[in-house]
Short mmCIF file of C-alpha atoms in Angstrom, two decimals:
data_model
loop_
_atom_site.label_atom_id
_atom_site.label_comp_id
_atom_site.label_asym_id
_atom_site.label_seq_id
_atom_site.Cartn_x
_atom_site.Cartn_y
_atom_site.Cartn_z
CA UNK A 3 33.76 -18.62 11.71
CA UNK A 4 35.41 -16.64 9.43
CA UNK A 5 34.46 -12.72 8.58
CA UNK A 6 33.01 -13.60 4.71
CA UNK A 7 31.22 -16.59 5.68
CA UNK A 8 29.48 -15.09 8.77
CA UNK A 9 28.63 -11.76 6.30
CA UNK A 10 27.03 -14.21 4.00
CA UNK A 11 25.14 -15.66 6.40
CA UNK A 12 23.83 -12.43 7.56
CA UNK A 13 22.94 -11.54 3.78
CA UNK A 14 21.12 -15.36 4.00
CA UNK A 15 19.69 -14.59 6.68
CA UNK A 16 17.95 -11.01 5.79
CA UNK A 17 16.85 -12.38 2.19
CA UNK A 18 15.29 -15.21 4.33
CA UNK A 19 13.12 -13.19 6.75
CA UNK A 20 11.96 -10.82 3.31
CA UNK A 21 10.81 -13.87 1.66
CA UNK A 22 8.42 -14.39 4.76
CA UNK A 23 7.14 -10.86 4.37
CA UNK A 24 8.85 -9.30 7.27
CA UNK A 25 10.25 -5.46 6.37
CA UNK A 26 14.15 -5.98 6.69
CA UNK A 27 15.92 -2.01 6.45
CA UNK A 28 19.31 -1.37 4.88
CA UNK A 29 20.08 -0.35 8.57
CA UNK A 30 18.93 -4.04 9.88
CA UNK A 31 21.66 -5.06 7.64
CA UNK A 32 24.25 -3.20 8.26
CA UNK A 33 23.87 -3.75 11.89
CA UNK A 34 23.89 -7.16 11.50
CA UNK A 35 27.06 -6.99 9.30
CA UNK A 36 28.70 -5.08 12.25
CA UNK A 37 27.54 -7.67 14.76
CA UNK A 38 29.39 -10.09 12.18
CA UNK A 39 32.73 -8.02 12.18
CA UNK A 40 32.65 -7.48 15.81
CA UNK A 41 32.22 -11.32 16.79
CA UNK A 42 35.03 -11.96 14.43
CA UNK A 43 36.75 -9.83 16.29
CA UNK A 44 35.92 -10.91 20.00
CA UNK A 45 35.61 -14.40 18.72
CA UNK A 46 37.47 -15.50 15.72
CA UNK A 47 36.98 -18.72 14.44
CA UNK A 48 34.42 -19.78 17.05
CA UNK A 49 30.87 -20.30 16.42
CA UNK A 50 28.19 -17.25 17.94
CA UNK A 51 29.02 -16.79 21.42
CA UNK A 52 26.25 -15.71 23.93
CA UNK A 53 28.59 -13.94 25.92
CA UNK A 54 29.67 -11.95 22.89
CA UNK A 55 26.21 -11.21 21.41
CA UNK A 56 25.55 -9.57 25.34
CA UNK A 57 28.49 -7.55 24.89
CA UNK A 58 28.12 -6.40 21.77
CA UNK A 59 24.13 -5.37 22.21
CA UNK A 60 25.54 -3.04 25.12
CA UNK A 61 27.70 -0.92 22.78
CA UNK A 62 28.75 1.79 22.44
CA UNK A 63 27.24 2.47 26.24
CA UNK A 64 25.81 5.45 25.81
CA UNK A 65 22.15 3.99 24.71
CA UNK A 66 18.97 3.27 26.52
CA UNK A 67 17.79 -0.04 27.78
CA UNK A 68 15.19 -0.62 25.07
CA UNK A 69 18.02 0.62 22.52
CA UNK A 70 20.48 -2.19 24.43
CA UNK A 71 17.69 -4.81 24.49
CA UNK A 72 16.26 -4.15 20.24
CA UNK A 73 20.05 -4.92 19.58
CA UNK A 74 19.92 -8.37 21.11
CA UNK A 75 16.41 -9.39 20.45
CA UNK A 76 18.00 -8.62 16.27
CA UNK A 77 21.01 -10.62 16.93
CA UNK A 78 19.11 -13.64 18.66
CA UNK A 79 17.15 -13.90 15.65
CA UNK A 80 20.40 -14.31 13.53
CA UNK A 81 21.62 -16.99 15.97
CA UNK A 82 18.47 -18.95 15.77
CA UNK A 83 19.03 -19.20 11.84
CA UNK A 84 22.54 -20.16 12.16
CA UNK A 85 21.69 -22.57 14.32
CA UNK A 86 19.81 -24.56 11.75
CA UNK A 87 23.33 -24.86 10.40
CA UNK A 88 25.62 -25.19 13.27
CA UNK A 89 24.33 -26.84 16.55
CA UNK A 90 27.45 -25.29 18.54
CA UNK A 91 25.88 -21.73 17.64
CA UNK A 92 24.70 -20.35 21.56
CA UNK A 93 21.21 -18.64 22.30
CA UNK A 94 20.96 -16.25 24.80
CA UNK A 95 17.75 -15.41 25.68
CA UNK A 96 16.41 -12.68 23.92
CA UNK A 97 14.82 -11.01 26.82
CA UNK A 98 17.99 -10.67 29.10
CA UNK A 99 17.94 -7.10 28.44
CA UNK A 100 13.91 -6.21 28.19
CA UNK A 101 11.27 -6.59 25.77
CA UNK A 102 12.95 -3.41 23.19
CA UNK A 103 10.07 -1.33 23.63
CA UNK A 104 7.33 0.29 26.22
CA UNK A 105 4.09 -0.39 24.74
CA UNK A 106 1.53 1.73 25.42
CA UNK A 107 -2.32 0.48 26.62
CA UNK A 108 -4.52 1.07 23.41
CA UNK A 109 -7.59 3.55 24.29
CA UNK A 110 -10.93 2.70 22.30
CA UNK A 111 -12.96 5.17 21.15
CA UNK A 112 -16.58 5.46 21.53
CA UNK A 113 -18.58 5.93 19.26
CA UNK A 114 -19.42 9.67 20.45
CA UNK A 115 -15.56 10.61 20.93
CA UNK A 116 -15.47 9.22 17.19
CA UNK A 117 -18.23 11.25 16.10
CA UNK A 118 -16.46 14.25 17.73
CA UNK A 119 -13.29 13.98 16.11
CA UNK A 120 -14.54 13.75 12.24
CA UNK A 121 -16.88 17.03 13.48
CA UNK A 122 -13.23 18.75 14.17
CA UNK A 123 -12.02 17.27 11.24
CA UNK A 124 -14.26 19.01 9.09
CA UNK A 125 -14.16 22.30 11.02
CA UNK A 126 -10.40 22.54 10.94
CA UNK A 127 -9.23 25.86 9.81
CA UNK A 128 -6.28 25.44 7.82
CA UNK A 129 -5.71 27.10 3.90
CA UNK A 130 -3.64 24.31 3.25
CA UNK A 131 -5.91 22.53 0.23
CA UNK A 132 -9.76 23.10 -0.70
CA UNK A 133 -9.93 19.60 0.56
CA UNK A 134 -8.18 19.38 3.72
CA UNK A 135 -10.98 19.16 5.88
CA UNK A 136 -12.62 16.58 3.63
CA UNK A 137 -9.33 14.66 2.85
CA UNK A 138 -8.98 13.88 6.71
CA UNK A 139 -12.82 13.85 7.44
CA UNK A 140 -12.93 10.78 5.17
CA UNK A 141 -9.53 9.39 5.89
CA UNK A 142 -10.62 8.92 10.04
CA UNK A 143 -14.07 8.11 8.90
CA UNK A 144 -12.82 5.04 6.37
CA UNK A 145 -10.42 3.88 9.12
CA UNK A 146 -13.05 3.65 11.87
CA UNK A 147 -15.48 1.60 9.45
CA UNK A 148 -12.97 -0.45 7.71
CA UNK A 149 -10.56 -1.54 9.97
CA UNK A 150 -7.88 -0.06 8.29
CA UNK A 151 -4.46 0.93 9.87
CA UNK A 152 -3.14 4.25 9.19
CA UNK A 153 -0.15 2.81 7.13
CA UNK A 154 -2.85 1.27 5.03
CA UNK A 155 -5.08 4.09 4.35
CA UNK A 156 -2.06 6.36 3.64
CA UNK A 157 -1.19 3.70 0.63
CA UNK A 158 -4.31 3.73 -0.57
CA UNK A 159 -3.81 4.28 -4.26
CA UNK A 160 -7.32 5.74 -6.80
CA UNK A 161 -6.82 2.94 -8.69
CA UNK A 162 -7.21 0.24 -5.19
CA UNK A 163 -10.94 1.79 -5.33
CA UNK A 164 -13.60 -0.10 -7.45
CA UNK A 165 -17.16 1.74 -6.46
CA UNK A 166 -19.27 -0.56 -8.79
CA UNK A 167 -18.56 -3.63 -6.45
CA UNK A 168 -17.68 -1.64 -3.55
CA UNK A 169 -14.50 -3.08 -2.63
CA UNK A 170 -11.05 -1.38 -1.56
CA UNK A 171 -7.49 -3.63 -2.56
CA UNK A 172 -5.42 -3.11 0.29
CA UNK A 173 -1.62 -3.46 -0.78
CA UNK A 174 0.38 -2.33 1.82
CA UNK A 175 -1.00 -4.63 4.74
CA UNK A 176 0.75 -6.44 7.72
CA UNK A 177 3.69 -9.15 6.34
CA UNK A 178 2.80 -7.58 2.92
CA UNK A 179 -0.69 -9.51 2.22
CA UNK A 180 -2.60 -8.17 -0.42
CA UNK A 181 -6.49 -8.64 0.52
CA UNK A 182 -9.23 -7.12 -1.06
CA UNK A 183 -11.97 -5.41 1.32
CA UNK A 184 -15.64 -4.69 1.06
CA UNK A 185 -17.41 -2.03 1.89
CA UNK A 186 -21.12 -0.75 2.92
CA UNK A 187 -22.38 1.19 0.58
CA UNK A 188 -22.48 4.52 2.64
CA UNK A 189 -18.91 3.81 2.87
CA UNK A 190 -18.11 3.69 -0.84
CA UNK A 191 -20.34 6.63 -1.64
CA UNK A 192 -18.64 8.74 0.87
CA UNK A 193 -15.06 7.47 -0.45
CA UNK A 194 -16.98 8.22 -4.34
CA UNK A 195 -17.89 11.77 -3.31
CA UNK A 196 -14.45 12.12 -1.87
CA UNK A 197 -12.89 10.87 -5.06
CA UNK A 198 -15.28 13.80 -6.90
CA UNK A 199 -13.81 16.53 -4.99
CA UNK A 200 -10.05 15.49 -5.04
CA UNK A 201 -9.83 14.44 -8.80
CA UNK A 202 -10.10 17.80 -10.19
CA UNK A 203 -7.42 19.49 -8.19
CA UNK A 204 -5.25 16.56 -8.86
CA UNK A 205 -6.29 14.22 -11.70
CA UNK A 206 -2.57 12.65 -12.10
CA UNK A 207 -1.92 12.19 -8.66
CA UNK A 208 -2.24 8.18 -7.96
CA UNK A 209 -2.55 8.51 -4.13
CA UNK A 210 -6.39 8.12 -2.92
CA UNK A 211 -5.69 10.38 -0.09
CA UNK A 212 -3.40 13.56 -0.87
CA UNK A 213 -1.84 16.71 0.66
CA UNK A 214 -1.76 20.02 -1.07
CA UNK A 215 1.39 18.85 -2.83
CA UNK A 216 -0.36 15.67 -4.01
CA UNK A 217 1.60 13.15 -1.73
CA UNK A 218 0.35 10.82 0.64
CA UNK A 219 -1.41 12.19 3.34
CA UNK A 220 0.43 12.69 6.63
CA UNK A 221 -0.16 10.30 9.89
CA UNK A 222 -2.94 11.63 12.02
CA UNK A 223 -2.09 13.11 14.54
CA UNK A 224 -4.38 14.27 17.47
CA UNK A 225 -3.18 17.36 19.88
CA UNK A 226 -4.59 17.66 23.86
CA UNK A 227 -8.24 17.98 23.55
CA UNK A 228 -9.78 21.42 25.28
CA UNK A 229 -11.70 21.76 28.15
CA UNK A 230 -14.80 21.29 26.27
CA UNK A 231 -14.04 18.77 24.36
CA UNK A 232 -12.60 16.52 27.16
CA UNK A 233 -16.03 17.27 28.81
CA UNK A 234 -17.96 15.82 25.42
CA UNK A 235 -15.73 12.77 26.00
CA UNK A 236 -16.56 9.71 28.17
CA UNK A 237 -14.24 8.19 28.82
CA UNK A 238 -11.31 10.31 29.05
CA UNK A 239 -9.51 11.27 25.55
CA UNK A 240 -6.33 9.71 24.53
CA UNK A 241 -3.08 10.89 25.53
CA UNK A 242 -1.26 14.00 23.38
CA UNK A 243 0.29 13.14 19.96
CA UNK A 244 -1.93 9.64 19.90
CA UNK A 245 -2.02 7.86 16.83
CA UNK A 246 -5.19 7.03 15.40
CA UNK A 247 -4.81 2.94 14.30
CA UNK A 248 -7.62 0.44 13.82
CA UNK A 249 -6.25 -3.09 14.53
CA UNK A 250 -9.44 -4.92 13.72
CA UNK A 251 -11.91 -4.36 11.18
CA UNK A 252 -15.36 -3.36 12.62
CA UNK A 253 -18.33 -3.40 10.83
CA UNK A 254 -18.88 0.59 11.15
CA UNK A 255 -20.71 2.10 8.51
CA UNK A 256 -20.62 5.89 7.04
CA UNK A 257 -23.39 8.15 7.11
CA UNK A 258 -25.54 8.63 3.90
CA UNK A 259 -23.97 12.37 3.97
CA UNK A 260 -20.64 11.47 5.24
CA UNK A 261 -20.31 12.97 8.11
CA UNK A 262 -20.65 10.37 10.81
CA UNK A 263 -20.37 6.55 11.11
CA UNK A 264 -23.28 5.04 12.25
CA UNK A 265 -21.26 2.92 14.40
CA UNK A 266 -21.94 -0.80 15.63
CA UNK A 267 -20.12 -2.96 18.24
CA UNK A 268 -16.76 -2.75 16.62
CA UNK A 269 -12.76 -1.64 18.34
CA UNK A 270 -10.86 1.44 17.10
CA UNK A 271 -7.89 2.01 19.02
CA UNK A 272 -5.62 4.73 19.58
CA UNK A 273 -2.13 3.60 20.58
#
């Protein structure tokens, strides 16, 4: 297969998972273009070769084995799509060289370690923004009675916030679905008395949840817990440098003052 053919199949190919909703990089490309240069190279003429897709997901040698084994897993999922078109393309199996990642064991929060952690939220000393404390306060609080993944809070736009009907417009959601959430009403009065606080000091801003510079707030990002803290915590608190993500939505519900869910059978995780 010729250089220019097997580049526009890669371009095919990359347009074709983005139509699905997958997040392709420039970087995914241009590896993938490289893959293409390199077979030509190993292979000219030939359909994909399985023995040159292994070789290739190896270089340049100096990588880790999850670095070795996210090159192939990429490249099999070219060679499935040009199979479609040419049944003499070759599969290895993606897994030869691992899974491309070591995924870590989710904790769940109790409610009580939950409860804990928007009480150091609020009490963090930092000169950062008059809202600081109350920008993350609400930001872990909304996440642990919404469901809502970090990446999805963080996108959170003012205008994504309707407090008549009590609803939230998520945007930036898994395989880019746009769904439209509702809330408890404790929940969209705490968000309101957020919004009442944060509007002043930045009125133009279009982010729900800002910095002091008016961008998106930052990840959440927990340190080691103290001594007395760990003791408040049953079970044991996550691991250092945890992020805070809620993979399904629970049917939590904010305090009437904000300060605490009033939490029902529902799974945060931290992973």
């Amino acid at each position: 297969m010729k250089p220019a053919a097997l580049g526009s199949l890669v371009r095919r190919y990359v347009e074709h998972r983005r139509s699905l909703g997958y997040s392709v990089h420039a970087c995914d490309l241009r590896k993938l273009l490289q893959f293409a240069c390199f077979h030509h190279s190993e292979a000219p003429g030939k359909p994909l070769q399985a023995e040159v897709m292994l070789k290739w997901a190896v270089l340049p040698g100096t990588g880790n084995a999850n670095y070795y084994a996210k090159r192939l897993i990429d490249v099999c999922g070219f060679a499935r799509y040009c199979a479609t078109f040419d049944p003499q393309v070759q599969i290895p199996d993606c897994r030869l060289l691992g899974y491309g990642h070591d995924r870590v064991a989710p904790h769940i929060f109790t409610s009580r370690q939950i409860t804990l952690l928007l009480q150091r939220a609020r009490n963090l000393s930092t000169k950062c923004s008059p809202i600081h404390n109350l920008t993350y306060e609400t930001f872990l609080g909304l996440i642990a009675c919404a469901g809502l993944r970090t990446g999805e809070a963080r996108a959170l736009r003012v205008a994504d916030f309707d407090a008549k009907n009590r609803t939230l417009i998520i945007r930036k959601a898994k395989f880019s679905r746009e769904r439209v959430l509702p809330l408890h009403p404790t929940t969209a009065r705490a968000l309101q008395r957020y919004l009442d606080a944060r509007l002043p000091l930045a009125p133009d801003a279009p982010w729900f949840f800002i910095t002091a510079t008016t961008a998106p707030c930052r990840p959440v990002i927990f340190a080691q817990p103290s001594s007395d803290s760990t003791r408040a915590l049953s079970p044991p608190a996550p691991a250092p440098r945890a992020f805070m993500t809620c993979a399904t939505p629970s049917p939590h519900a904010m305090s009437p003052n904000g300060t605490a869910p009033e939490f029902l059978p529902g799974a945060i995780s931290c992973c």
